[in-house]
CSV table of C-alpha atoms and ligand atoms in Angstrom, one decimal:
chain,number,residue,atom,x,y,z
A,10,MET,CA,24.6,-36.4,-6.4
A,11,GLY,CA,22.7,-39.7,-6.1
A,12,PRO,CA,18.8,-39.8,-6.4
A,13,VAL,CA,18.2,-39.8,-2.7
A,14,PHE,CA,20.3,-36.8,-1.9
A,15,TYR,CA,18.7,-35.0,-4.9
A,16,LEU,CA,15.2,-35.7,-3.6
A,17,ALA,CA,16.3,-34.6,-0.1
A,18,ALA,CA,17.6,-31.5,-1.6
A,19,ILE,CA,14.3,-30.8,-3.2
A,20,ALA,CA,12.4,-31.6,-0.1
A,21,ALA,CA,14.7,-29.2,2.0
A,22,SER,CA,13.9,-26.5,-0.4
A,23,PHE,CA,10.1,-26.9,0.0
A,24,ALA,CA,10.7,-27.0,3.7
A,25,VAL,CA,12.1,-23.4,3.8
A,26,PRO,CA,9.0,-21.3,3.4
A,27,LYS,CA,9.5,-18.5,1.0
A,28,PRO,CA,8.9,-15.0,2.9
A,29,PRO,CA,5.7,-13.4,2.1
A,30,ASN,CA,5.1,-10.4,-0.4
A,31,ILE,CA,3.8,-7.4,1.4
A,32,VAL,CA,1.4,-5.0,-0.2
A,33,MET,CA,0.9,-1.8,2.0
A,34,ILE,CA,-2.0,0.4,0.9
A,35,PHE,CA,-1.4,3.7,2.6
A,36,SER,CA,-4.0,6.5,2.1
A,37,ASP,CA,-3.9,9.9,3.3
A,38,ASP,CA,-6.2,11.3,6.0
A,39,HIS,CA,-8.6,8.4,5.9
A,40,ALA,CA,-10.2,8.3,9.3
A,41,ARG,CA,-11.7,5.2,10.9
A,42,GLN,CA,-15.1,7.0,11.2
A,43,ALA,CA,-15.2,6.6,7.4
A,44,ILE,CA,-14.6,2.8,7.2
A,45,SER,CA,-17.6,0.6,7.6
A,46,CYS,CA,-15.8,-2.3,9.5
A,47,TYR,CA,-15.0,0.3,12.1
A,48,GLY,CA,-18.7,1.3,12.6
A,49,SER,CA,-19.0,4.3,10.1
A,50,ARG,CA,-22.3,5.8,9.8
A,51,LEU,CA,-21.1,7.9,7.0
A,52,VAL,CA,-20.0,5.3,4.2
A,53,SER,CA,-19.8,1.7,3.3
A,54,THR,CA,-16.3,0.4,2.4
A,55,PRO,CA,-16.9,-3.3,1.4
A,56,ASN,CA,-13.4,-3.9,0.1
A,57,ILE,CA,-11.6,-2.6,3.2
A,58,ASP,CA,-14.3,-4.5,5.1
A,59,GLN,CA,-13.4,-7.7,3.2
A,60,LEU,CA,-9.6,-7.3,4.4
A,61,ALA,CA,-10.7,-7.1,8.0
A,62,LYS,CA,-13.0,-10.3,7.4
A,63,GLU,CA,-10.0,-12.3,6.6
A,64,GLY,CA,-7.5,-10.6,9.0
A,65,ALA,CA,-6.8,-8.4,12.0
A,66,ARG,CA,-8.6,-5.0,12.6
A,67,PHE,CA,-6.7,-2.8,15.0
A,68,ASP,CA,-8.9,-0.8,17.0
A,69,ARG,CA,-6.5,1.2,19.2
A,70,HIS,CA,-3.8,2.0,16.5
A,71,TYR,CA,-2.2,5.6,16.9
A,72,THR,CA,0.0,7.7,14.8
A,73,THR,CA,2.5,9.3,17.2
A,74,ASN,CA,2.7,12.7,15.3
A,75,PRO,CA,-0.6,12.9,13.4
A,76,LEU,CA,0.6,14.9,10.5
A,77,CYS,CA,1.4,13.7,6.8
A,78,ALA,CA,5.3,13.8,6.4
A,79,PRO,CA,6.2,12.9,9.9
A,80,SER,CA,3.8,9.8,9.9
A,81,ARG,CA,5.7,8.7,6.7
A,82,ALA,CA,9.0,9.2,8.1
A,83,THR,CA,8.1,7.1,11.0
A,84,LEU,CA,6.7,4.3,8.8
A,85,LEU,CA,9.9,4.1,7.0
A,86,THR,CA,12.2,4.4,9.9
A,87,GLY,CA,10.3,2.7,12.7
A,88,ARG,CA,11.6,5.8,14.8
A,89,SER,CA,10.0,8.9,16.2
A,90,SER,CA,10.1,12.3,14.8
A,91,HIS,CA,12.9,13.7,16.8
A,92,SER,CA,14.9,10.7,16.1
A,93,ASN,CA,14.4,10.4,12.2
A,94,GLY,CA,14.4,14.3,11.8
A,95,ILE,CA,10.8,14.9,10.3
A,96,ARG,CA,9.0,16.8,13.0
A,97,ASP,CA,6.7,18.7,10.6
A,98,ASN,CA,5.8,18.9,6.9
A,99,ALA,CA,8.5,21.6,6.0
A,100,SER,CA,11.6,19.4,6.9
A,101,GLU,CA,13.4,17.3,4.2
A,102,PHE,CA,13.8,13.6,4.9
A,103,ASP,CA,17.4,12.4,5.1
A,104,GLY,CA,17.2,9.4,2.8
A,105,THR,CA,20.5,7.9,4.0
A,106,GLN,CA,18.9,6.7,7.1
A,107,VAL,CA,18.3,3.1,7.8
A,108,THR,CA,14.7,2.2,6.7
A,109,PHE,CA,12.8,-1.0,6.3
A,110,PRO,CA,12.7,-1.1,2.5
A,111,LYS,CA,16.6,-1.0,2.5
A,112,LEU,CA,16.7,-3.9,5.0
A,113,LEU,CA,14.3,-5.7,2.9
A,114,GLN,CA,16.2,-5.2,-0.2
A,115,SER,CA,19.3,-6.4,1.4
A,116,ALA,CA,17.3,-9.6,2.2
A,117,GLY,CA,16.6,-10.1,-1.4
A,118,TYR,CA,13.2,-8.4,-1.6
A,119,GLN,CA,12.3,-6.2,-4.6
A,120,THR,CA,10.7,-3.0,-3.4
A,121,ALA,CA,8.5,-0.2,-5.0
A,122,VAL,CA,6.6,2.7,-3.9
A,123,ILE,CA,3.9,4.2,-6.3
A,124,GLY,CA,1.8,7.3,-5.5
A,125,LYS,CA,1.9,9.6,-2.6
A,126,TRP,CA,5.4,10.1,-1.0
A,127,HIS,CA,5.5,13.6,0.4
A,128,LEU,CA,9.1,13.4,1.8
A,129,THR,CA,10.7,16.1,-0.3
A,130,SER,CA,13.8,14.1,-0.9
A,131,LYS,CA,14.0,11.2,-3.5
A,132,PRO,CA,12.8,7.8,-2.4
A,133,THR,CA,15.7,5.7,-1.3
A,134,GLY,CA,15.5,1.9,-0.6
A,135,PHE,CA,13.2,1.4,-3.4
A,136,ASP,CA,14.2,-0.6,-6.6
A,137,HIS,CA,11.1,1.1,-8.4
A,138,TRP,CA,9.5,4.4,-7.6
A,139,GLU,CA,7.0,6.7,-9.3
A,140,VAL,CA,5.7,9.3,-6.9
A,141,LEU,CA,3.5,12.4,-6.7
A,142,PRO,CA,5.4,15.6,-6.3
A,143,GLY,CA,4.4,17.0,-2.9
A,144,GLN,CA,0.7,16.9,-2.4
A,145,GLY,CA,0.2,15.8,-6.1
A,146,SER,CA,-3.0,16.4,-8.2
A,147,TYR,CA,-6.3,14.8,-8.2
A,148,TYR,CA,-6.7,14.9,-12.0
A,149,ASN,CA,-4.0,14.2,-14.6
A,150,PRO,CA,-1.4,14.0,-12.0
A,151,GLU,CA,2.5,14.4,-12.6
A,152,PHE,CA,4.7,11.8,-11.3
A,153,LEU,CA,8.3,12.0,-10.5
A,154,THR,CA,10.5,9.0,-11.5
A,155,PRO,CA,14.4,8.2,-11.6
A,156,ARG,CA,14.1,9.0,-15.3
A,157,GLY,CA,12.2,12.4,-14.8
A,158,SER,CA,8.9,13.5,-14.4
A,159,LEU,CA,5.8,12.6,-16.5
A,160,VAL,CA,2.0,13.3,-16.6
A,161,ARG,CA,-0.6,10.4,-16.5
A,162,HIS,CA,-4.1,11.1,-17.7
A,163,GLY,CA,-6.9,10.2,-15.3
A,164,TYR,CA,-8.0,10.3,-11.7
A,165,VAL,CA,-5.2,9.9,-9.3
A,166,THR,CA,-6.6,7.0,-7.2
A,167,GLU,CA,-7.4,4.9,-10.4
A,168,VAL,CA,-3.9,6.0,-12.0
A,169,ILE,CA,-2.1,4.8,-8.9
A,170,THR,CA,-4.1,1.5,-8.7
A,171,GLN,CA,-3.2,0.7,-12.4
A,172,ARG,CA,0.4,1.6,-12.0
A,173,ALA,CA,0.7,-0.5,-9.1
A,174,LEU,CA,-0.9,-3.7,-10.7
A,175,ALA,CA,1.4,-3.1,-13.8
A,176,TRP,CA,4.3,-3.2,-11.6
A,177,ILE,CA,3.2,-6.4,-9.8
A,178,ALA,CA,2.6,-7.9,-13.3
A,179,ASN,CA,6.1,-7.1,-14.4
A,180,ARG,CA,8.0,-7.7,-11.1
A,181,GLY,CA,10.9,-10.3,-10.9
A,182,PRO,CA,10.7,-13.7,-9.1
A,183,GLN,CA,11.8,-12.5,-5.7
A,184,PRO,CA,9.5,-11.8,-2.9
A,185,PHE,CA,8.4,-8.1,-3.1
A,186,PHE,CA,7.2,-5.2,-0.9
A,187,LEU,CA,5.0,-2.7,-2.5
A,188,LEU,CA,3.9,0.6,-1.0
A,189,VAL,CA,0.7,1.9,-2.8
A,190,GLY,CA,0.4,5.5,-1.5
A,191,HIS,CA,-2.9,7.0,-2.2
A,192,LYS,CA,-3.4,10.9,-2.3
A,193,ALA,CA,-7.1,10.5,-1.3
A,194,PRO,CA,-9.0,11.6,0.6
A,195,HIS,CA,-6.6,14.5,1.4
A,196,ARG,CA,-7.8,18.1,1.4
A,197,ASN,CA,-9.0,19.5,-0.8
A,198,TRP,CA,-11.3,16.7,-1.5
A,199,VAL,CA,-11.8,16.3,-5.2
A,200,PRO,CA,-13.5,13.0,-6.1
A,201,GLY,CA,-13.1,10.9,-9.4
A,202,LEU,CA,-15.7,11.3,-12.2
A,203,ASN,CA,-16.9,7.7,-11.4
A,204,GLN,CA,-17.8,8.8,-7.7
A,205,LEU,CA,-19.6,12.0,-8.5
A,206,HIS,CA,-23.0,10.5,-8.5
A,207,LEU,CA,-22.6,8.9,-5.1
A,208,PHE,CA,-24.6,10.1,-1.9
A,209,ALA,CA,-26.2,12.9,-4.0
A,210,ASP,CA,-29.4,12.7,-2.0
A,211,LYS,CA,-28.0,11.4,1.4
A,212,THR,CA,-28.3,13.3,4.5
A,213,PHE,CA,-25.2,12.3,6.7
A,214,PRO,CA,-25.7,12.0,10.5
A,215,GLU,CA,-23.9,14.9,12.5
A,216,PRO,CA,-21.4,13.8,15.0
A,217,ALA,CA,-22.5,14.6,18.6
A,218,THR,CA,-19.7,17.3,19.0
A,219,LEU,CA,-20.4,19.0,15.7
A,220,ARG,CA,-22.0,22.1,17.3
A,221,THR,CA,-19.6,22.2,20.4
A,222,ASP,CA,-18.9,25.4,22.3
A,223,TYR,CA,-15.4,24.0,23.2
A,224,ASP,CA,-16.0,24.2,26.8
A,225,GLY,CA,-14.1,21.6,28.5
A,226,LEU,CA,-11.3,21.5,26.0
A,227,VAL,CA,-7.8,23.4,25.9
A,228,SER,CA,-8.3,27.2,25.5
A,229,GLU,CA,-6.9,27.2,21.9
A,230,ALA,CA,-9.4,24.8,20.6
A,231,LYS,CA,-11.8,27.5,19.7
A,232,ASN,CA,-9.2,29.5,17.9
A,233,VAL,CA,-7.7,26.9,15.4
A,234,HIS,CA,-8.3,27.3,11.8
A,235,MET,CA,-10.1,24.1,11.0
A,236,ARG,CA,-13.8,25.0,11.6
A,237,LEU,CA,-16.5,24.0,9.0
A,238,ASP,CA,-18.4,27.1,9.9
A,239,ARG,CA,-15.4,29.5,9.6
A,240,ASP,CA,-12.1,28.3,7.9
A,241,ILE,CA,-13.3,25.8,5.1
A,242,ARG,CA,-13.3,27.5,1.9
A,243,SER,CA,-16.3,27.1,-0.4
A,244,ALA,CA,-14.6,27.3,-3.7
A,245,GLU,CA,-11.0,25.8,-2.9
A,246,ASP,CA,-12.2,23.3,-0.3
A,247,LEU,CA,-15.6,22.2,-1.0
A,248,MET,CA,-15.3,22.8,-4.8
A,249,VAL,CA,-18.6,24.9,-5.1
A,250,ASP,CA,-18.7,26.5,-8.6
A,251,THR,CA,-15.1,25.0,-9.1
A,252,VAL,CA,-13.6,22.5,-11.6
A,253,PRO,CA,-10.8,20.3,-10.8
A,254,PRO,CA,-7.3,21.8,-11.3
A,255,ARG,CA,-5.5,20.4,-14.3
A,256,ALA,CA,-8.7,18.6,-15.5
A,257,ASP,CA,-9.0,18.5,-19.4
A,258,LYS,CA,-12.0,19.6,-21.4
A,259,THR,CA,-13.7,16.3,-21.4
A,260,GLN,CA,-13.4,15.7,-17.7
A,261,ILE,CA,-14.6,19.3,-17.1
A,262,GLN,CA,-17.7,18.6,-19.2
A,263,VAL,CA,-18.5,15.6,-17.2
A,264,TRP,CA,-17.8,17.3,-13.8
A,265,GLU,CA,-19.9,20.3,-14.7
A,266,ARG,CA,-22.9,18.2,-15.8
A,267,ILE,CA,-23.1,16.3,-12.7
A,268,MET,CA,-21.8,19.0,-10.3
A,269,GLN,CA,-23.5,22.2,-11.3
A,270,PRO,CA,-26.9,21.1,-9.9
A,271,GLN,CA,-25.4,19.8,-6.7
A,272,ASP,CA,-23.6,23.4,-6.4
A,273,GLU,CA,-27.0,25.0,-7.0
A,274,GLU,CA,-28.5,22.9,-4.2
A,275,TYR,CA,-25.8,23.7,-1.6
A,276,LYS,CA,-26.3,27.3,-2.2
A,277,LYS,CA,-30.1,27.1,-2.0
A,278,SER,CA,-29.8,24.8,1.1
A,279,LEU,CA,-27.6,27.5,2.7
A,280,ALA,CA,-29.9,30.2,1.9
A,281,ARG,CA,-32.9,28.2,3.1
A,282,SER,CA,-31.4,27.2,6.5
A,283,GLY,CA,-29.0,29.8,7.2
A,284,ASP,CA,-27.0,27.0,8.9
A,285,LEU,CA,-23.4,27.4,7.5
A,286,LEU,CA,-22.0,24.7,9.7
A,287,GLY,CA,-24.5,22.1,8.9
A,288,THR,CA,-24.6,23.0,5.2
A,289,ASN,CA,-20.9,22.9,4.9
A,290,TYR,CA,-20.6,19.6,7.1
A,291,GLN,CA,-23.0,17.7,4.5
A,292,ARG,CA,-21.1,19.1,1.5
A,293,TYR,CA,-17.7,18.3,3.1
A,294,VAL,CA,-18.6,14.7,4.0
A,295,ARG,CA,-20.2,14.0,0.7
A,296,GLU,CA,-16.9,14.9,-1.2
A,297,TYR,CA,-14.7,13.3,1.5
A,298,THR,CA,-16.7,10.0,1.3
A,299,ARG,CA,-16.6,10.0,-2.5
A,300,CYS,CA,-12.9,10.3,-2.5
A,301,VAL,CA,-12.9,7.4,0.2
A,302,ALA,CA,-15.3,5.3,-2.3
A,303,GLY,CA,-12.5,5.6,-4.7
A,304,VAL,CA,-9.8,4.4,-2.2
A,305,ASP,CA,-12.2,1.4,-1.4
A,306,GLU,CA,-12.7,0.5,-5.0
A,307,SER,CA,-8.7,0.5,-5.5
A,308,VAL,CA,-8.4,-1.9,-2.4
A,309,GLY,CA,-11.1,-4.2,-4.2
A,310,GLU,CA,-9.1,-4.0,-7.5
A,311,ILE,CA,-5.8,-4.9,-5.9
A,312,LEU,CA,-7.3,-7.8,-3.9
A,313,ARG,CA,-8.9,-9.2,-7.1
A,314,PHE,CA,-5.8,-9.0,-8.9
A,315,LEU,CA,-3.9,-10.8,-6.3
A,316,ARG,CA,-6.5,-13.4,-6.2
A,317,LYS,CA,-6.6,-13.8,-10.0
A,318,TYR,CA,-3.0,-14.4,-10.1
A,319,ARG,CA,-2.7,-16.7,-7.2
A,320,LEU,CA,-0.6,-14.3,-5.2
A,321,LEU,CA,-3.1,-13.8,-2.3
A,322,ASP,CA,-1.9,-17.0,-0.5
A,323,ASN,CA,1.5,-15.6,-0.2
A,324,THR,CA,1.0,-11.8,0.2
A,325,VAL,CA,0.2,-9.9,3.3
A,326,VAL,CA,-2.1,-7.0,2.6
A,327,VAL,CA,-2.0,-4.1,4.9
A,328,TYR,CA,-4.4,-1.0,4.8
A,329,SER,CA,-3.6,2.0,6.9
A,330,SER,CA,-3.5,5.7,6.6
A,331,ASP,CA,-0.9,8.3,7.6
A,332,GLN,CA,-3.2,9.4,10.5
A,333,GLY,CA,-7.0,9.8,11.0
A,334,PHE,CA,-9.0,12.9,10.4
A,335,PHE,CA,-11.8,15.0,12.0
A,336,ILE,CA,-15.0,14.5,10.0
A,337,GLY,CA,-17.1,17.2,11.9
A,338,GLU,CA,-16.1,16.3,15.4
A,339,ASN,CA,-15.6,19.6,17.4
A,340,GLY,CA,-16.9,21.2,14.3
A,341,TRP,CA,-13.6,20.6,12.6
A,342,TYR,CA,-12.0,19.1,9.4
A,343,ASP,CA,-8.3,18.2,9.3
A,344,LYS,CA,-6.1,16.3,11.9
A,345,ARG,CA,-3.0,17.3,14.1
A,346,TRP,CA,-4.5,16.9,17.5
A,347,PHE,CA,-4.0,13.9,19.7
A,348,TYR,CA,-7.8,13.5,20.1
A,349,GLU,CA,-9.1,10.0,18.9
A,350,PRO,CA,-10.5,11.1,15.5
A,351,SER,CA,-7.0,12.4,14.2
A,352,ALA,CA,-4.4,10.4,16.2
A,353,GLY,CA,-6.5,7.1,16.2
A,354,THR,CA,-5.6,5.5,12.8
A,355,PRO,CA,-7.1,2.7,10.9
A,356,LEU,CA,-5.0,-0.3,10.6
A,357,ILE,CA,-6.0,-3.7,8.9
A,358,VAL,CA,-3.6,-6.6,8.4
A,359,ARG,CA,-4.7,-9.6,6.3
A,360,PRO,CA,-1.9,-12.2,6.7
A,361,ALA,CA,-0.9,-14.4,3.6
A,362,SER,CA,-3.8,-16.7,2.8
A,363,GLY,CA,-5.9,-14.9,5.4
A,364,LEU,CA,-6.8,-15.7,8.9
A,365,GLY,CA,-9.9,-17.7,7.9
A,366,HIS,CA,-12.0,-15.4,10.3
A,367,SER,CA,-11.8,-11.8,11.5
A,368,ARG,CA,-10.1,-10.6,14.5
A,369,SER,CA,-10.3,-7.3,16.4
A,370,VAL,CA,-7.2,-6.2,18.1
A,371,LYS,CA,-7.9,-4.1,21.4
A,372,SER,CA,-4.1,-3.6,22.3
A,373,LEU,CA,-2.7,-0.2,21.9
A,374,THR,CA,-0.3,0.0,18.8
A,375,SER,CA,1.7,2.9,17.1
A,376,ASN,CA,2.8,3.6,13.8
A,377,LEU,CA,6.4,3.0,15.1
A,378,ASP,CA,5.5,-0.7,14.8
A,379,PHE,CA,5.1,-0.8,11.0
A,380,ALA,CA,8.7,-1.1,10.2
A,381,PRO,CA,9.4,-3.9,12.8
A,382,THR,CA,6.4,-5.8,11.5
A,383,PHE,CA,7.5,-5.7,8.0
A,384,LEU,CA,11.0,-6.9,8.9
A,385,ASP,CA,9.5,-9.6,11.1
A,386,LEU,CA,7.4,-10.8,8.2
A,387,ALA,CA,10.6,-11.2,6.1
A,388,GLY,CA,12.5,-12.9,8.8
A,389,ILE,CA,14.8,-10.0,9.7
A,390,LYS,CA,15.7,-8.9,13.2
A,391,PRO,CA,14.8,-5.1,13.5
A,392,PRO,CA,17.9,-3.0,14.3
A,393,ASP,CA,17.9,-1.7,18.0
A,394,THR,CA,17.5,1.7,16.8
A,395,MET,CA,13.9,1.2,15.7
A,396,GLN,CA,11.6,1.9,18.5
A,397,GLY,CA,8.4,-0.1,17.6
A,398,ARG,CA,7.5,-3.8,18.0
A,399,SER,CA,6.4,-6.4,15.6
A,400,LEU,CA,2.6,-6.7,15.4
A,401,VAL,CA,2.8,-10.2,13.9
A,402,PRO,CA,2.0,-11.8,17.1
A,403,LEU,CA,-1.1,-9.7,17.5
A,404,VAL,CA,-2.3,-10.4,13.9
A,405,LYS,CA,-1.9,-14.3,14.7
A,406,GLY,CA,-3.5,-14.0,18.2
A,407,VAL,CA,-0.5,-15.6,19.9
A,408,ALA,CA,0.8,-12.5,21.8
A,409,PRO,CA,-0.3,-11.6,25.4
A,410,SER,CA,-3.5,-9.5,25.2
A,411,VAL,CA,-1.8,-6.3,25.9
A,412,ASN,CA,1.3,-5.5,23.5
A,413,ARG,CA,1.9,-2.0,24.8
A,414,ASP,CA,0.4,-0.4,27.8
A,415,VAL,CA,1.0,3.1,26.5
A,416,VAL,CA,1.4,5.2,23.2
A,417,TYR,CA,3.3,8.3,23.2
A,418,GLY,CA,2.5,11.4,21.0
A,419,HIS,CA,4.3,14.6,20.0
A,420,PHE,CA,3.0,17.3,17.8
A,421,TYR,CA,5.7,19.9,16.8
A,422,GLU,CA,4.4,21.9,14.2
A,423,SER,CA,4.7,25.6,15.1
A,424,ASN,CA,5.4,27.2,11.7
A,425,ASP,CA,2.1,26.4,10.0
A,426,PRO,CA,0.1,29.5,9.2
A,427,ASP,CA,-3.0,27.7,8.1
A,428,HIS,CA,-4.1,25.5,11.2
A,429,LYS,CA,-2.5,27.0,14.3
A,430,VAL,CA,-2.8,23.8,16.4
A,431,PRO,CA,-0.8,24.1,19.7
A,432,ARG,CA,2.1,21.8,20.1
A,433,TYR,CA,1.9,19.1,22.6
A,434,VAL,CA,3.2,15.9,24.1
A,435,ALA,CA,0.8,13.2,25.1
A,436,VAL,CA,0.3,9.6,26.4
A,437,CYS,CA,-2.7,7.3,25.9
A,438,THR,CA,-3.4,4.2,28.1
A,439,SER,CA,-6.1,1.7,27.5
A,440,ARG,CA,-8.2,3.9,29.4
A,441,HIS,CA,-7.0,7.6,29.7
A,442,LYS,CA,-5.3,10.2,27.7
A,443,LEU,CA,-3.0,12.9,29.1
A,444,ILE,CA,-1.9,15.8,26.9
A,445,TYR,CA,0.4,18.5,27.8
A,446,TYR,CA,0.4,21.5,25.4
A,447,TYR,CA,3.7,22.9,26.4
A,448,ASP,CA,3.8,26.3,24.8
A,449,LEU,CA,0.4,27.0,26.6
A,450,GLN,CA,1.5,25.3,29.7
A,451,GLU,CA,-2.1,23.6,29.9
A,452,TRP,CA,-3.0,20.1,30.5
A,453,GLU,CA,-5.9,18.0,29.4
A,454,LEU,CA,-6.9,14.4,30.8
A,455,PHE,CA,-9.8,12.3,29.3
A,456,ASP,CA,-11.3,9.1,30.5
A,457,LEU,CA,-12.1,7.2,27.3
A,458,ALA,CA,-14.2,4.8,29.1
A,459,GLN,CA,-16.6,7.3,30.3
A,460,ASP,CA,-16.0,10.0,27.6
A,461,ALA,CA,-15.1,8.5,24.2
A,462,ALA,CA,-15.8,11.8,22.5
A,463,GLU,CA,-13.3,13.6,24.8
A,464,THR,CA,-15.5,16.5,25.5
A,465,GLN,CA,-14.7,16.8,29.1
A,466,ASN,CA,-11.1,17.7,30.3
A,467,LEU,CA,-10.7,16.1,33.9
A,468,TRP,CA,-7.7,17.9,34.7
A,469,PRO,CA,-7.0,18.6,37.5
A,470,ASP,CA,-9.8,17.3,39.8
A,471,GLY,CA,-11.9,14.8,37.6
A,472,VAL,CA,-9.7,11.9,38.4
A,473,SER,CA,-8.0,10.6,41.5
A,474,ARG,CA,-4.5,11.7,42.4
A,475,ALA,CA,-3.2,8.1,41.8
A,476,VAL,CA,-4.4,8.1,38.4
A,477,ARG,CA,-3.0,11.7,37.6
A,478,VAL,CA,0.5,10.8,39.1
A,479,GLU,CA,0.5,7.5,37.2
A,480,LEU,CA,-0.2,9.1,33.9
A,481,LEU,CA,2.4,12.0,34.7
A,482,ASN,CA,5.0,9.3,35.3
A,483,ARG,CA,3.9,7.6,32.1
A,484,LEU,CA,4.7,10.7,30.2
A,485,THR,CA,8.2,11.3,31.6
A,486,SER,CA,9.2,7.7,31.4
A,487,GLN,CA,8.1,7.4,27.7
A,488,GLN,CA,10.1,10.5,27.0
A,489,ARG,CA,13.2,9.0,28.3
A,490,VAL,CA,12.5,5.7,26.7
A,491,LEU,CA,12.2,7.2,23.3
A,492,ARG,CA,15.2,9.4,24.1
A,493,GLU,CA,13.3,12.7,23.4
A,494,ASP,CA,15.2,16.0,23.0
A,495,GLN,CA,17.0,16.6,26.4
A,496,ALA,CA,15.7,20.3,26.7
A,497,LEU,CA,12.0,19.4,26.3
A,498,ILE,CA,12.2,16.3,28.6
A,499,ARG,CA,13.6,18.9,31.4
A,500,GLN,CA,10.7,21.3,30.4
A,501,VAL,CA,8.2,18.5,30.8
A,502,GLU,CA,9.7,17.1,34.0
A,503,ARG,CA,9.5,20.6,35.6
A,504,ALA,CA,5.9,20.9,34.6
A,505,VAL,CA,5.1,17.4,35.9
A,506,GLN,CA,6.8,18.1,39.3
A,507,GLU,CA,4.6,21.3,39.7
A,508,ALA,CA,1.6,19.3,38.7
A,509,VAL,CA,2.5,16.4,41.2
A,510,LYS,CA,3.1,19.1,44.0
A,511,SER,CA,-0.2,20.7,43.4
A,512,SER,CA,-2.3,17.8,43.2
B,20,CA,CA1,-2.1,12.9,6.1
């Protein structure tokens, strides 16, 4: 080969851009209401905000089945629960399915998952994995690896971060995908020793619906087991007079020194005010936001590491959660409902080398879109079986302003003795939300432009017939497009026909 050809070959190799690395930081139960760039009144998250300053913040991102394991299965497969087989937390994930990490591997990526996994079966499609068994532990957590299990000393968020950075430092030369799965801020909310001093004197503002009477919502809303004045447990959930399970002697000493005065204050405050709801709310939000502060610190560490080793210019960083969470709205903790606090999910994407400015994306997006997005970034065409769409054009701001005009939701869990949230199917458009609780045969319809907190069910008379019929049609057409279970489609279509007839 002569020198000209040689130089031409070098030029060509530079002309082909290397596909970017992707780091996805995926926390558990982290609501938009607890992220300051989403306008949180509860906590400041400077590191997550930094991602949003240099990238796209998705304001209408939804989890199609707002529960832990189903959300994770949809992340991996780009398919709905009925299609990937994970309808609730009890099912076992079939790891032989097509997932985006497997497709990334076949395109030459190295892949790793570190931290929360929560899919019962062993990870597939990952060259490297070290995952928490089930929900995992906040202190001195056990990890499962291909070589067996081991215990790592420390606080889970910090341990996962250190393991993630160690993996990046020791990776090979190929582009990589890394899934950092945080356990925090999942129930029960146990902060790290480094966060116990935070917010000790802070009084958190109450959401407008904390003290709701549940009038205007579906009949079962008042009965579900997620109320701060009834169902939350003082020892197991709020950690009053309790030390973290698995903590060692030194950790317990630090914990007790800091927390015992706070426990006394909680009990005194309760005795003084007699306000169980308000007192539990304050204690709950304090522990939850402390867990969030730990996650935010992890995001900062990962960003600083990528910057220091000059990886940030070729690494896409994504922050999201498996779904949102109630932080006192409707007097609740937990998730499961299709209401905004739980089905609405944070999503921030910082493209490689950053956008240079912040962008807020108002289009509706779904967690079905993750897998096609990661494949798009790697230059791979998503298989037709995936049901989402790439978000890359929305990140760049080159897509039409509306990516989807509707998102679909389906909550299946009927075997959960702990929460008792009724099953439903739902659609959400840019303005309205329609929910059908098919076991109860009850409908809910909200106008999000007029009633962002979803306090007033407008079914059946609160909107025009045209709006109602339009939403009903959207619901059945989404079920057909997503190839929902036939029996359910027929059941919902019968209910829709009844509803249209009587409207
Ligand atoms: Ca979760």
